[in-house]
């Protein structure tokens, strides 16, 4: 009946709200301010560039990690899923395009649920754009980067619900999806 379906939906919504509240408490316990921590990686061989970009992103309430070359960036991206990686192209040890290309091969091999978003920063133009796209780059910005443009890229990319599973011991996305599915499924079958 309609009343039973409404009661089932209400029960499921209360379960979802409880799960979200538990997630919020877990975040607060970890010291995170927001519901979802927005984490960025800044990769540049120039310490000045790293500090400048990090400071701007941190002022915009992002958590920022840094790396000084593509090899360090690749290792970090394999350990942590970042919302956006802002990466210089020309660096010693490993350049940004090689790092991105190796990341894409690794993601395919491990069947990662989500694709790491990469924005390359370079003063070069022309054929590099095509090469960057072929290596799996998502965004392309000229150096010196305009902070406003980088913040717009960061704002336009929203983390998915799957990223909620990163929280310690939490299977929040799975529980919320199951609760939503149960509410919809029960309501449809009554």
mmCIF file of C-alpha atoms in Angstrom, residues 24-173:
data_model
loop_
_atom_site.group_PDB
_atom_site.id
_atom_site.type_symbol
_atom_site.label_atom_id
_atom_site.label_comp_id
_atom_site.label_asym_id
_atom_site.label_seq_id
_atom_site.Cartn_x
_atom_site.Cartn_y
_atom_site.Cartn_z
ATOM 1 C CA UNK A 24 30.713 13.189 9.701
ATOM 2 C CA UNK A 25 31.817 12.108 13.205
ATOM 3 C CA UNK A 26 34.538 9.905 11.718
ATOM 4 C CA UNK A 27 35.780 12.890 9.695
ATOM 5 C CA UNK A 28 35.733 15.151 12.742
ATOM 6 C CA UNK A 29 37.658 12.531 14.717
ATOM 7 C CA UNK A 30 40.304 12.525 11.972
ATOM 8 C CA UNK A 31 40.468 16.311 12.156
ATOM 9 C CA UNK A 32 38.874 16.962 8.776
ATOM 10 C CA UNK A 33 36.591 19.975 8.513
ATOM 11 C CA UNK A 34 34.469 19.083 5.500
ATOM 12 C CA UNK A 35 32.257 16.210 4.558
ATOM 13 C CA UNK A 36 34.693 15.258 1.858
ATOM 14 C CA UNK A 37 38.316 16.327 1.988
ATOM 15 C CA UNK A 38 39.434 17.767 -1.322
ATOM 16 C CA UNK A 39 43.028 16.612 -1.810
ATOM 17 C CA UNK A 40 45.354 17.991 -4.493
ATOM 18 C CA UNK A 41 48.870 17.041 -5.555
ATOM 19 C CA UNK A 42 51.218 19.735 -6.863
ATOM 20 C CA UNK A 43 54.177 18.394 -8.851
ATOM 21 C CA UNK A 44 56.948 20.725 -9.957
ATOM 22 C CA UNK A 45 60.726 20.683 -9.799
ATOM 23 C CA UNK A 46 60.675 24.352 -8.758
ATOM 24 C CA UNK A 47 60.281 24.781 -4.997
ATOM 25 C CA UNK A 48 58.966 28.305 -5.617
ATOM 26 C CA UNK A 49 56.196 27.019 -7.938
ATOM 27 C CA UNK A 50 55.280 24.263 -5.467
ATOM 28 C CA UNK A 51 55.006 26.751 -2.588
ATOM 29 C CA UNK A 52 53.026 29.272 -4.636
ATOM 30 C CA UNK A 53 50.485 26.735 -5.933
ATOM 31 C CA UNK A 54 50.206 24.955 -2.573
ATOM 32 C CA UNK A 55 49.575 28.206 -0.717
ATOM 33 C CA UNK A 56 46.866 29.264 -3.179
ATOM 34 C CA UNK A 57 45.107 25.881 -3.013
ATOM 35 C CA UNK A 58 45.347 25.737 0.781
ATOM 36 C CA UNK A 59 43.816 29.230 1.030
ATOM 37 C CA UNK A 60 40.909 27.805 -0.993
ATOM 38 C CA UNK A 61 40.510 25.047 1.672
ATOM 39 C CA UNK A 62 42.141 22.192 -0.230
ATOM 40 C CA UNK A 63 44.542 19.732 1.363
ATOM 41 C CA UNK A 64 47.750 19.769 -0.690
ATOM 42 C CA UNK A 65 50.585 17.274 -1.068
ATOM 43 C CA UNK A 66 53.681 18.049 -3.128
ATOM 44 C CA UNK A 67 56.220 16.144 -5.212
ATOM 45 C CA UNK A 68 59.339 17.408 -6.970
ATOM 46 C CA UNK A 69 59.319 15.080 -9.991
ATOM 47 C CA UNK A 70 57.174 12.652 -11.963
ATOM 48 C CA UNK A 71 58.560 9.540 -10.262
ATOM 49 C CA UNK A 72 57.619 10.834 -6.792
ATOM 50 C CA UNK A 73 54.223 11.898 -8.159
ATOM 51 C CA UNK A 74 53.587 8.445 -9.646
ATOM 52 C CA UNK A 75 54.337 6.784 -6.301
ATOM 53 C CA UNK A 76 52.005 9.189 -4.476
ATOM 54 C CA UNK A 77 49.192 8.755 -7.037
ATOM 55 C CA UNK A 78 49.417 4.975 -6.664
ATOM 56 C CA UNK A 79 48.981 5.310 -2.899
ATOM 57 C CA UNK A 80 46.410 8.131 -2.780
ATOM 58 C CA UNK A 81 43.570 9.135 -5.078
ATOM 59 C CA UNK A 82 43.754 12.900 -5.496
ATOM 60 C CA UNK A 83 40.909 15.076 -6.731
ATOM 61 C CA UNK A 84 43.293 16.803 -9.132
ATOM 62 C CA UNK A 85 47.021 16.581 -9.791
ATOM 63 C CA UNK A 86 48.650 19.760 -11.104
ATOM 64 C CA UNK A 87 51.861 18.578 -12.771
ATOM 65 C CA UNK A 88 54.698 20.333 -14.552
ATOM 66 C CA UNK A 89 55.703 18.719 -17.833
ATOM 67 C CA UNK A 90 59.447 19.287 -17.898
ATOM 68 C CA UNK A 91 61.138 17.896 -14.765
ATOM 69 C CA UNK A 92 64.269 15.904 -13.961
ATOM 70 C CA UNK A 93 64.075 12.200 -13.020
ATOM 71 C CA UNK A 94 60.698 11.719 -14.781
ATOM 72 C CA UNK A 95 58.676 14.242 -16.771
ATOM 73 C CA UNK A 96 54.959 14.845 -16.274
ATOM 74 C CA UNK A 97 53.773 13.129 -19.463
ATOM 75 C CA UNK A 98 55.749 9.955 -18.740
ATOM 76 C CA UNK A 99 54.422 9.932 -15.180
ATOM 77 C CA UNK A 100 50.823 10.331 -16.412
ATOM 78 C CA UNK A 101 51.260 7.638 -19.067
ATOM 79 C CA UNK A 102 52.684 5.200 -16.493
ATOM 80 C CA UNK A 103 49.829 6.046 -14.116
ATOM 81 C CA UNK A 104 47.244 5.244 -16.813
ATOM 82 C CA UNK A 105 48.875 1.850 -17.494
ATOM 83 C CA UNK A 106 48.972 1.110 -13.756
ATOM 84 C CA UNK A 107 45.307 2.139 -13.317
ATOM 85 C CA UNK A 108 44.294 -0.220 -16.134
ATOM 86 C CA UNK A 109 46.363 -3.054 -14.650
ATOM 87 C CA UNK A 110 44.943 -2.776 -11.117
ATOM 88 C CA UNK A 111 41.441 -1.952 -12.390
ATOM 89 C CA UNK A 112 41.150 1.115 -10.188
ATOM 90 C CA UNK A 113 37.523 2.209 -9.756
ATOM 91 C CA UNK A 114 38.259 5.854 -10.414
ATOM 92 C CA UNK A 115 40.615 7.608 -12.766
ATOM 93 C CA UNK A 116 43.111 10.080 -11.342
ATOM 94 C CA UNK A 117 42.564 13.544 -12.895
ATOM 95 C CA UNK A 118 45.755 15.208 -14.149
ATOM 96 C CA UNK A 119 46.271 18.797 -15.257
ATOM 97 C CA UNK A 120 49.652 19.473 -16.863
ATOM 98 C CA UNK A 121 51.287 22.858 -16.524
ATOM 99 C CA UNK A 122 53.678 23.916 -19.265
ATOM 100 C CA UNK A 123 55.027 26.883 -21.169
ATOM 101 C CA UNK A 124 55.197 24.804 -24.372
ATOM 102 C CA UNK A 125 52.418 24.750 -26.961
ATOM 103 C CA UNK A 126 51.438 23.062 -30.214
ATOM 104 C CA UNK A 127 52.108 19.344 -30.555
ATOM 105 C CA UNK A 128 52.518 18.987 -26.790
ATOM 106 C CA UNK A 129 48.752 19.306 -26.340
ATOM 107 C CA UNK A 130 48.150 16.311 -28.609
ATOM 108 C CA UNK A 131 50.935 14.344 -26.917
ATOM 109 C CA UNK A 132 49.495 15.207 -23.499
ATOM 110 C CA UNK A 133 46.029 13.941 -24.488
ATOM 111 C CA UNK A 134 47.568 10.743 -25.905
ATOM 112 C CA UNK A 135 49.311 10.165 -22.555
ATOM 113 C CA UNK A 136 46.063 10.452 -20.604
ATOM 114 C CA UNK A 137 46.162 14.076 -19.467
ATOM 115 C CA UNK A 138 42.743 15.497 -18.575
ATOM 116 C CA UNK A 139 43.463 19.238 -18.416
ATOM 117 C CA UNK A 140 46.107 21.534 -19.881
ATOM 118 C CA UNK A 141 47.172 24.925 -18.472
ATOM 119 C CA UNK A 142 49.918 27.280 -19.564
ATOM 120 C CA UNK A 143 52.740 28.365 -17.255
ATOM 121 C CA UNK A 144 52.828 30.501 -15.347
ATOM 122 C CA UNK A 145 49.424 29.219 -14.287
ATOM 123 C CA UNK A 146 46.612 31.551 -13.401
ATOM 124 C CA UNK A 147 45.464 30.550 -9.936
ATOM 125 C CA UNK A 148 41.867 31.439 -10.845
ATOM 126 C CA UNK A 149 41.974 28.920 -13.742
ATOM 127 C CA UNK A 150 43.394 26.155 -11.543
ATOM 128 C CA UNK A 151 40.773 26.772 -8.875
ATOM 129 C CA UNK A 152 38.070 26.612 -11.550
ATOM 130 C CA UNK A 153 39.394 23.227 -12.726
ATOM 131 C CA UNK A 154 39.389 22.016 -9.126
ATOM 132 C CA UNK A 155 35.828 23.259 -8.551
ATOM 133 C CA UNK A 156 34.553 21.706 -11.782
ATOM 134 C CA UNK A 157 35.803 18.268 -10.829
ATOM 135 C CA UNK A 158 33.617 16.831 -8.096
ATOM 136 C CA UNK A 159 34.631 13.686 -6.235
ATOM 137 C CA UNK A 160 32.260 10.764 -6.619
ATOM 138 C CA UNK A 161 30.408 8.851 -3.937
ATOM 139 C CA UNK A 162 32.905 5.988 -4.321
ATOM 140 C CA UNK A 163 35.571 8.198 -2.754
ATOM 141 C CA UNK A 164 33.683 8.110 0.550
ATOM 142 C CA UNK A 165 35.011 4.552 0.956
ATOM 143 C CA UNK A 166 38.491 5.949 1.598
ATOM 144 C CA UNK A 167 37.557 6.751 5.185
ATOM 145 C CA UNK A 168 38.986 4.353 7.769
ATOM 146 C CA UNK A 169 36.873 1.248 8.102
ATOM 147 C CA UNK A 170 33.974 2.976 6.441
ATOM 148 C CA UNK A 171 31.960 1.363 3.695
ATOM 149 C CA UNK A 172 29.728 4.429 3.661
ATOM 150 C CA UNK A 173 29.079 4.538 -0.074
#
